[in-house]
Amino acid sequence: MTNQQITINRLKDKLFYWYGLICTISGILILAVFLYSIIIEGWDRLNWQFFTSLPSRRPSSAGILVPLLGTLWIMVLTTIIAVPIGIAAAIYLEEYGKKNKFAEFIEVNIANLAGVPSIIYGLLALEIFVRIMGLGRSLLSGALTLSLLILPIVIVSTREALKSVPKTIREASYALGATKWKTIWNAVLPSAAGGILTGVILAISRAIGETAPLVVIGAMLYITTIPTHPLDDFSVLPIQIYNWLSRPQKGFIENATAAIIVLLAITFILNGIAIYLRNKWQSKVKW
């Protein structure tokens, strides 16, 4: 390689470095502008009355109690349904089904499902959960729908966490006479727990921001009763935001921006917990 080629390659490296830096800064600035405008417009609306009031046709009296509780219900139910199934499927695919044709078939379909638009899950859930199973527009229908949506994410992230566990841990367990399942339960899963939790939290944070599949299954745009049972009708923060933004009154726009701040805060908290667990887990693995 000549000196001229070396100089050209170094120049390309520097140009790509500055190009990437400019794109990163531009994205951060655009996001900062959006966040600033949302906070400025909706911050004054964040008070105790806003968090404890029911939806109302008057902007000054409307609150997010019902959709906030609906979001918490959906988050808990989705976690209960999706996490055990997703982790169990990942364990089977990674630890038992590596040379199994059926497992390969499942793996290909999981990879395909990860790229399916969320509204398709809503159409599927409308037919199966709402009509065939007769669950109606309930919290359980919404949780089952979002569980289908995040299952590929949970499975893929769990498999990656299991892959990152050093082989020496498995070999040491086998050397002590442990069975395959005992090795997985007592050695592999505890070592991969941080990565699994990270994937689960990121999946849940995506689920609570989804609107399209819940609208398809008939989640209520306006509901004034607090959900107390998995079969109750429900609303969630994204749907409430959509409802308020469709209103012409300025007060509802302020309510929507305030609700966006709450939803962003929940998402940032979940993502922050995921990042903390990932860093803590990585430091343990390196150690």
Tab-separated table of C-alpha atoms in Angstrom:
chain	number	residue	atom	x	y	z
A	1	MET	CA	0.000	0.000	0.000
A	2	THR	CA	1.453	3.335	-1.046
A	3	ASN	CA	1.728	6.433	1.127
A	4	GLN	CA	-0.944	8.126	-0.977
A	5	GLN	CA	-3.418	5.278	-0.342
A	6	ILE	CA	-2.637	5.366	3.375
A	7	THR	CA	-3.278	9.124	3.423
A	8	ILE	CA	-6.590	8.682	1.554
A	9	ASN	CA	-7.729	5.950	3.970
A	10	ARG	CA	-6.903	8.110	6.985
A	11	LEU	CA	-8.810	10.986	5.414
A	12	LYS	CA	-11.806	8.708	4.867
A	13	ASP	CA	-11.624	7.601	8.497
A	14	LYS	CA	-11.647	11.195	9.703
A	15	LEU	CA	-14.498	12.142	7.371
A	16	PHE	CA	-16.579	9.197	8.546
A	17	TYR	CA	-15.810	10.081	12.182
A	18	TRP	CA	-17.020	13.656	11.717
A	19	TYR	CA	-20.029	12.524	9.670
A	20	GLY	CA	-21.085	10.135	12.420
A	21	LEU	CA	-20.510	12.775	15.099
A	22	ILE	CA	-22.596	15.358	13.212
A	23	CYS	CA	-25.445	12.872	12.707
A	24	THR	CA	-25.384	11.944	16.399
A	25	ILE	CA	-25.410	15.566	17.568
A	26	SER	CA	-28.179	16.424	15.080
A	27	GLY	CA	-30.366	13.593	16.365
A	28	ILE	CA	-29.779	14.616	19.986
A	29	LEU	CA	-30.578	18.270	19.221
A	30	ILE	CA	-33.807	17.390	17.414
A	31	LEU	CA	-34.861	15.162	20.302
A	32	ALA	CA	-33.959	17.905	22.789
A	33	VAL	CA	-36.113	20.425	20.885
A	34	PHE	CA	-39.087	18.054	20.916
A	35	LEU	CA	-38.675	17.288	24.613
A	36	TYR	CA	-38.273	20.969	25.462
A	37	SER	CA	-41.449	21.945	23.582
A	38	ILE	CA	-43.426	19.139	25.225
A	39	ILE	CA	-42.179	19.980	28.724
A	40	ILE	CA	-42.836	23.709	28.285
A	41	GLU	CA	-46.390	23.113	27.078
A	42	GLY	CA	-47.430	20.413	29.502
A	43	TRP	CA	-45.421	20.943	32.681
A	44	ASP	CA	-47.895	23.341	34.319
A	45	ARG	CA	-50.651	20.758	33.913
A	46	LEU	CA	-48.794	18.178	36.021
A	47	ASN	CA	-50.414	18.408	39.438
A	48	TRP	CA	-52.152	16.129	41.895
A	49	GLN	CA	-55.564	16.832	40.387
A	50	PHE	CA	-54.326	15.724	36.949
A	51	PHE	CA	-53.120	12.377	38.325
A	52	THR	CA	-56.221	11.655	40.430
A	53	SER	CA	-59.058	12.872	38.197
A	54	LEU	CA	-61.185	10.836	35.824
A	55	PRO	CA	-61.441	11.710	32.114
A	56	SER	CA	-63.829	14.569	31.476
A	57	ARG	CA	-65.257	16.496	28.538
A	58	ARG	CA	-63.914	19.677	30.179
A	59	PRO	CA	-60.147	20.062	29.719
A	60	SER	CA	-59.586	21.666	33.117
A	61	SER	CA	-61.264	18.757	34.925
A	62	ALA	CA	-59.798	15.888	32.899
A	63	GLY	CA	-57.155	13.619	34.421
A	64	ILE	CA	-55.211	10.441	33.695
A	65	LEU	CA	-56.188	8.239	36.628
A	66	VAL	CA	-58.045	5.665	34.498
A	67	PRO	CA	-55.499	5.356	31.648
A	68	LEU	CA	-52.583	5.418	34.110
A	69	LEU	CA	-54.043	2.533	36.108
A	70	GLY	CA	-54.878	0.787	32.830
A	71	THR	CA	-51.249	1.125	31.741
A	72	LEU	CA	-50.035	-0.355	35.039
A	73	TRP	CA	-52.543	-3.219	34.734
A	74	ILE	CA	-51.422	-3.935	31.179
A	75	MET	CA	-47.757	-3.793	32.169
A	76	VAL	CA	-48.200	-6.276	35.029
A	77	LEU	CA	-50.445	-8.699	33.121
A	78	THR	CA	-48.223	-8.629	30.035
A	79	THR	CA	-45.188	-9.375	32.190
A	80	ILE	CA	-46.940	-12.282	33.913
A	81	ILE	CA	-48.007	-13.791	30.583
A	82	ALA	CA	-45.060	-13.111	28.281
A	83	VAL	CA	-42.006	-13.457	30.512
A	84	PRO	CA	-42.388	-17.117	31.656
A	85	ILE	CA	-43.341	-18.270	28.139
A	86	GLY	CA	-40.558	-16.274	26.490
A	87	ILE	CA	-37.841	-17.447	28.891
A	88	ALA	CA	-38.995	-21.075	28.690
A	89	ALA	CA	-39.003	-20.945	24.873
A	90	ALA	CA	-35.530	-19.399	24.834
A	91	ILE	CA	-34.175	-22.083	27.173
A	92	TYR	CA	-35.592	-24.813	24.946
A	93	LEU	CA	-34.232	-23.278	21.736
A	94	GLU	CA	-30.805	-22.534	23.162
A	95	GLU	CA	-30.175	-25.491	25.452
A	96	TYR	CA	-32.229	-28.371	24.054
A	97	GLY	CA	-33.207	-27.722	20.438
A	98	LYS	CA	-29.994	-26.740	18.666
A	99	LYS	CA	-30.062	-29.792	16.353
A	100	ASN	CA	-33.814	-30.137	16.204
A	101	LYS	CA	-35.698	-29.442	12.956
A	102	PHE	CA	-38.778	-28.350	14.884
A	103	ALA	CA	-36.691	-25.885	16.917
A	104	GLU	CA	-35.159	-24.512	13.710
A	105	PHE	CA	-38.662	-23.991	12.309
A	106	ILE	CA	-39.704	-22.119	15.462
A	107	GLU	CA	-36.525	-20.038	15.385
A	108	VAL	CA	-37.131	-18.902	11.797
A	109	ASN	CA	-40.709	-17.919	12.604
A	110	ILE	CA	-39.668	-15.999	15.720
A	111	ALA	CA	-37.192	-14.012	13.631
A	112	ASN	CA	-39.967	-13.239	11.137
A	113	LEU	CA	-42.473	-12.280	13.838
A	114	ALA	CA	-40.027	-9.733	15.252
A	115	GLY	CA	-40.479	-7.667	12.069
A	116	VAL	CA	-44.271	-7.894	11.783
A	117	PRO	CA	-46.090	-4.523	12.201
A	118	SER	CA	-47.868	-4.236	15.528
A	119	ILE	CA	-51.277	-3.655	13.930
A	120	ILE	CA	-51.143	-7.201	12.507
A	121	TYR	CA	-50.962	-8.517	16.061
A	122	GLY	CA	-54.039	-6.445	16.795
A	123	LEU	CA	-55.981	-8.015	13.911
A	124	LEU	CA	-54.931	-11.494	15.038
A	125	ALA	CA	-55.908	-10.754	18.636
A	126	LEU	CA	-59.262	-9.297	17.546
A	127	GLU	CA	-60.217	-12.600	15.949
A	128	ILE	CA	-58.761	-14.983	18.561
A	129	PHE	CA	-59.007	-13.272	21.939
A	130	VAL	CA	-61.962	-10.916	21.440
A	131	ARG	CA	-64.255	-12.993	19.203
A	132	ILE	CA	-63.344	-16.679	19.448
A	133	MET	CA	-62.340	-16.727	23.141
A	134	GLY	CA	-64.987	-14.147	24.034
A	135	LEU	CA	-62.750	-11.980	26.230
A	136	GLY	CA	-64.132	-8.778	24.746
A	137	ARG	CA	-62.412	-5.412	25.105
A	138	SER	CA	-60.860	-6.374	28.417
A	139	LEU	CA	-57.515	-5.868	30.087
A	140	LEU	CA	-56.784	-9.550	29.555
A	141	SER	CA	-57.304	-9.215	25.791
A	142	GLY	CA	-54.945	-6.247	25.709
A	143	ALA	CA	-52.319	-8.042	27.782
A	144	LEU	CA	-52.487	-11.165	25.608
A	145	THR	CA	-52.156	-9.004	22.489
A	146	LEU	CA	-49.079	-7.198	23.778
A	147	SER	CA	-47.647	-10.492	25.028
A	148	LEU	CA	-47.696	-11.768	21.441
A	149	LEU	CA	-46.019	-8.534	20.370
A	150	ILE	CA	-43.097	-8.724	22.790
A	151	LEU	CA	-42.577	-12.502	22.873
A	152	PRO	CA	-40.004	-12.427	20.029
A	153	ILE	CA	-38.070	-9.699	21.847
A	154	VAL	CA	-38.048	-11.632	25.126
A	155	ILE	CA	-37.004	-14.864	23.402
A	156	VAL	CA	-34.204	-13.303	21.370
A	157	SER	CA	-32.783	-11.281	24.275
A	158	THR	CA	-32.951	-14.283	26.608
A	159	ARG	CA	-31.144	-16.475	24.081
A	160	GLU	CA	-28.391	-13.878	23.713
A	161	ALA	CA	-28.021	-13.746	27.495
A	162	LEU	CA	-27.781	-17.546	27.678
A	163	LYS	CA	-25.197	-17.608	24.878
A	164	SER	CA	-22.983	-15.163	26.754
A	165	VAL	CA	-22.654	-17.450	29.782
A	166	PRO	CA	-19.146	-18.991	29.673
A	167	LYS	CA	-18.999	-22.696	28.803
A	168	THR	CA	-16.762	-23.265	31.806
A	169	ILE	CA	-19.744	-22.694	34.123
A	170	ARG	CA	-21.681	-25.493	32.444
A	171	GLU	CA	-18.650	-27.780	32.378
A	172	ALA	CA	-17.934	-27.192	36.075
A	173	SER	CA	-21.537	-28.033	36.935
A	174	TYR	CA	-21.468	-31.215	34.877
A	175	ALA	CA	-18.154	-32.175	36.486
A	176	LEU	CA	-19.827	-32.016	39.893
A	177	GLY	CA	-22.490	-34.476	38.723
A	178	ALA	CA	-25.356	-32.061	38.078
A	179	THR	CA	-27.966	-32.901	35.459
A	180	LYS	CA	-28.630	-30.663	32.469
A	181	TRP	CA	-31.702	-29.083	34.044
A	182	LYS	CA	-29.935	-28.550	37.394
A	183	THR	CA	-27.086	-26.884	35.517
A	184	ILE	CA	-29.484	-24.591	33.678
A	185	TRP	CA	-31.506	-23.729	36.798
A	186	ASN	CA	-28.690	-23.307	39.331
A	187	ALA	CA	-25.798	-22.107	37.175
A	188	VAL	CA	-26.784	-20.791	33.746
A	189	LEU	CA	-29.916	-18.803	34.580
A	190	PRO	CA	-28.394	-16.957	37.577
A	191	SER	CA	-25.384	-16.020	35.427
A	192	ALA	CA	-27.650	-14.744	32.632
A	193	ALA	CA	-30.196	-13.056	34.929
A	194	GLY	CA	-28.969	-9.516	34.257
A	195	GLY	CA	-29.186	-9.880	30.488
A	196	ILE	CA	-32.590	-11.557	30.708
A	197	LEU	CA	-33.998	-8.815	32.932
A	198	THR	CA	-32.620	-6.164	30.594
A	199	GLY	CA	-34.377	-7.701	27.609
A	200	VAL	CA	-37.621	-8.123	29.545
A	201	ILE	CA	-37.666	-4.512	30.734
A	202	LEU	CA	-36.950	-3.170	27.247
A	203	ALA	CA	-39.745	-5.354	25.859
A	204	ILE	CA	-42.211	-4.095	28.483
A	205	SER	CA	-41.206	-0.482	27.815
A	206	ARG	CA	-42.067	-1.035	24.155
A	207	ALA	CA	-45.390	-2.653	25.023
A	208	ILE	CA	-46.655	0.231	27.159
A	209	GLY	CA	-46.084	2.655	24.281
A	210	GLU	CA	-48.104	0.680	21.730
A	211	THR	CA	-51.427	2.061	20.500
A	212	ALA	CA	-52.360	0.414	17.194
A	213	PRO	CA	-53.012	-3.179	18.393
A	214	LEU	CA	-55.052	-1.959	21.362
A	215	VAL	CA	-57.178	0.308	19.161
A	216	VAL	CA	-57.842	-2.625	16.829
A	217	ILE	CA	-59.124	-4.867	19.630
A	218	GLY	CA	-61.442	-2.077	20.780
A	219	ALA	CA	-59.768	-0.440	23.767
A	220	MET	CA	-61.942	2.433	24.932
A	221	LEU	CA	-61.129	6.000	23.908
A	222	TYR	CA	-63.296	7.408	26.698
A	223	ILE	CA	-63.901	5.454	29.884
A	224	THR	CA	-64.716	6.791	33.338
A	225	THR	CA	-64.564	3.617	35.433
A	226	ILE	CA	-61.391	2.471	37.187
A	227	PRO	CA	-60.386	-1.074	36.148
A	228	THR	CA	-60.341	-3.477	39.081
A	229	HIS	CA	-60.439	-6.857	37.299
A	230	PRO	CA	-58.615	-8.383	34.300
A	231	LEU	CA	-61.943	-8.642	32.430
A	232	ASP	CA	-62.828	-4.946	32.851
A	233	ASP	CA	-62.807	-2.463	29.990
A	234	PHE	CA	-59.724	-0.306	29.919
A	235	SER	CA	-57.837	2.581	28.429
A	236	VAL	CA	-54.095	3.287	28.427
A	237	LEU	CA	-51.978	6.419	28.239
A	238	PRO	CA	-51.161	6.227	24.490
A	239	ILE	CA	-54.863	5.905	23.616
A	240	GLN	CA	-55.784	8.757	25.963
A	241	ILE	CA	-53.104	10.920	24.356
A	242	TYR	CA	-54.486	10.077	20.909
A	243	ASN	CA	-57.991	10.941	22.072
A	244	TRP	CA	-56.961	14.326	23.486
A	245	LEU	CA	-54.854	15.267	20.461
A	246	SER	CA	-57.878	14.697	18.216
A	247	ARG	CA	-59.821	17.388	20.122
A	248	PRO	CA	-59.731	20.985	18.876
A	249	GLN	CA	-59.649	22.645	22.334
A	250	LYS	CA	-56.271	23.969	23.464
A	251	GLY	CA	-56.838	22.578	26.959
A	252	PHE	CA	-56.918	19.029	25.656
A	253	ILE	CA	-53.648	19.640	23.787
A	254	GLU	CA	-52.066	20.690	27.093
A	255	ASN	CA	-53.485	17.560	28.749
A	256	ALA	CA	-52.024	15.416	25.966
A	257	THR	CA	-48.548	16.924	26.324
A	258	ALA	CA	-48.695	16.418	30.094
A	259	ALA	CA	-49.680	12.775	29.560
A	260	ILE	CA	-46.790	12.427	27.085
A	261	ILE	CA	-44.412	13.623	29.809
A	262	VAL	CA	-45.765	10.954	32.175
A	263	LEU	CA	-45.435	8.231	29.526
A	264	LEU	CA	-41.902	9.366	28.668
A	265	ALA	CA	-40.989	9.350	32.360
A	266	ILE	CA	-42.204	5.756	32.731
A	267	THR	CA	-40.291	4.707	29.599
A	268	PHE	CA	-37.086	6.498	30.680
A	269	ILE	CA	-37.272	4.905	34.134
A	270	LEU	CA	-37.680	1.425	32.656
A	271	ASN	CA	-34.865	1.991	30.169
A	272	GLY	CA	-32.655	3.383	32.919
A	273	ILE	CA	-33.232	0.289	35.038
A	274	ALA	CA	-32.412	-1.886	32.008
A	275	ILE	CA	-29.146	-0.007	31.365
A	276	TYR	CA	-28.162	-0.264	35.037
A	277	LEU	CA	-28.829	-4.007	35.114
A	278	ARG	CA	-26.957	-4.519	31.839
A	279	ASN	CA	-23.873	-2.645	33.069
A	280	LYS	CA	-23.937	-4.415	36.417
A	281	TRP	CA	-24.301	-7.800	34.732
A	282	GLN	CA	-21.504	-7.099	32.230
A	283	SER	CA	-19.120	-6.088	35.009
A	284	LYS	CA	-19.865	-9.358	36.831
A	285	VAL	CA	-19.281	-11.402	33.682
A	286	LYS	CA	-15.946	-9.651	33.034
A	287	TRP	CA	-14.923	-10.219	36.625
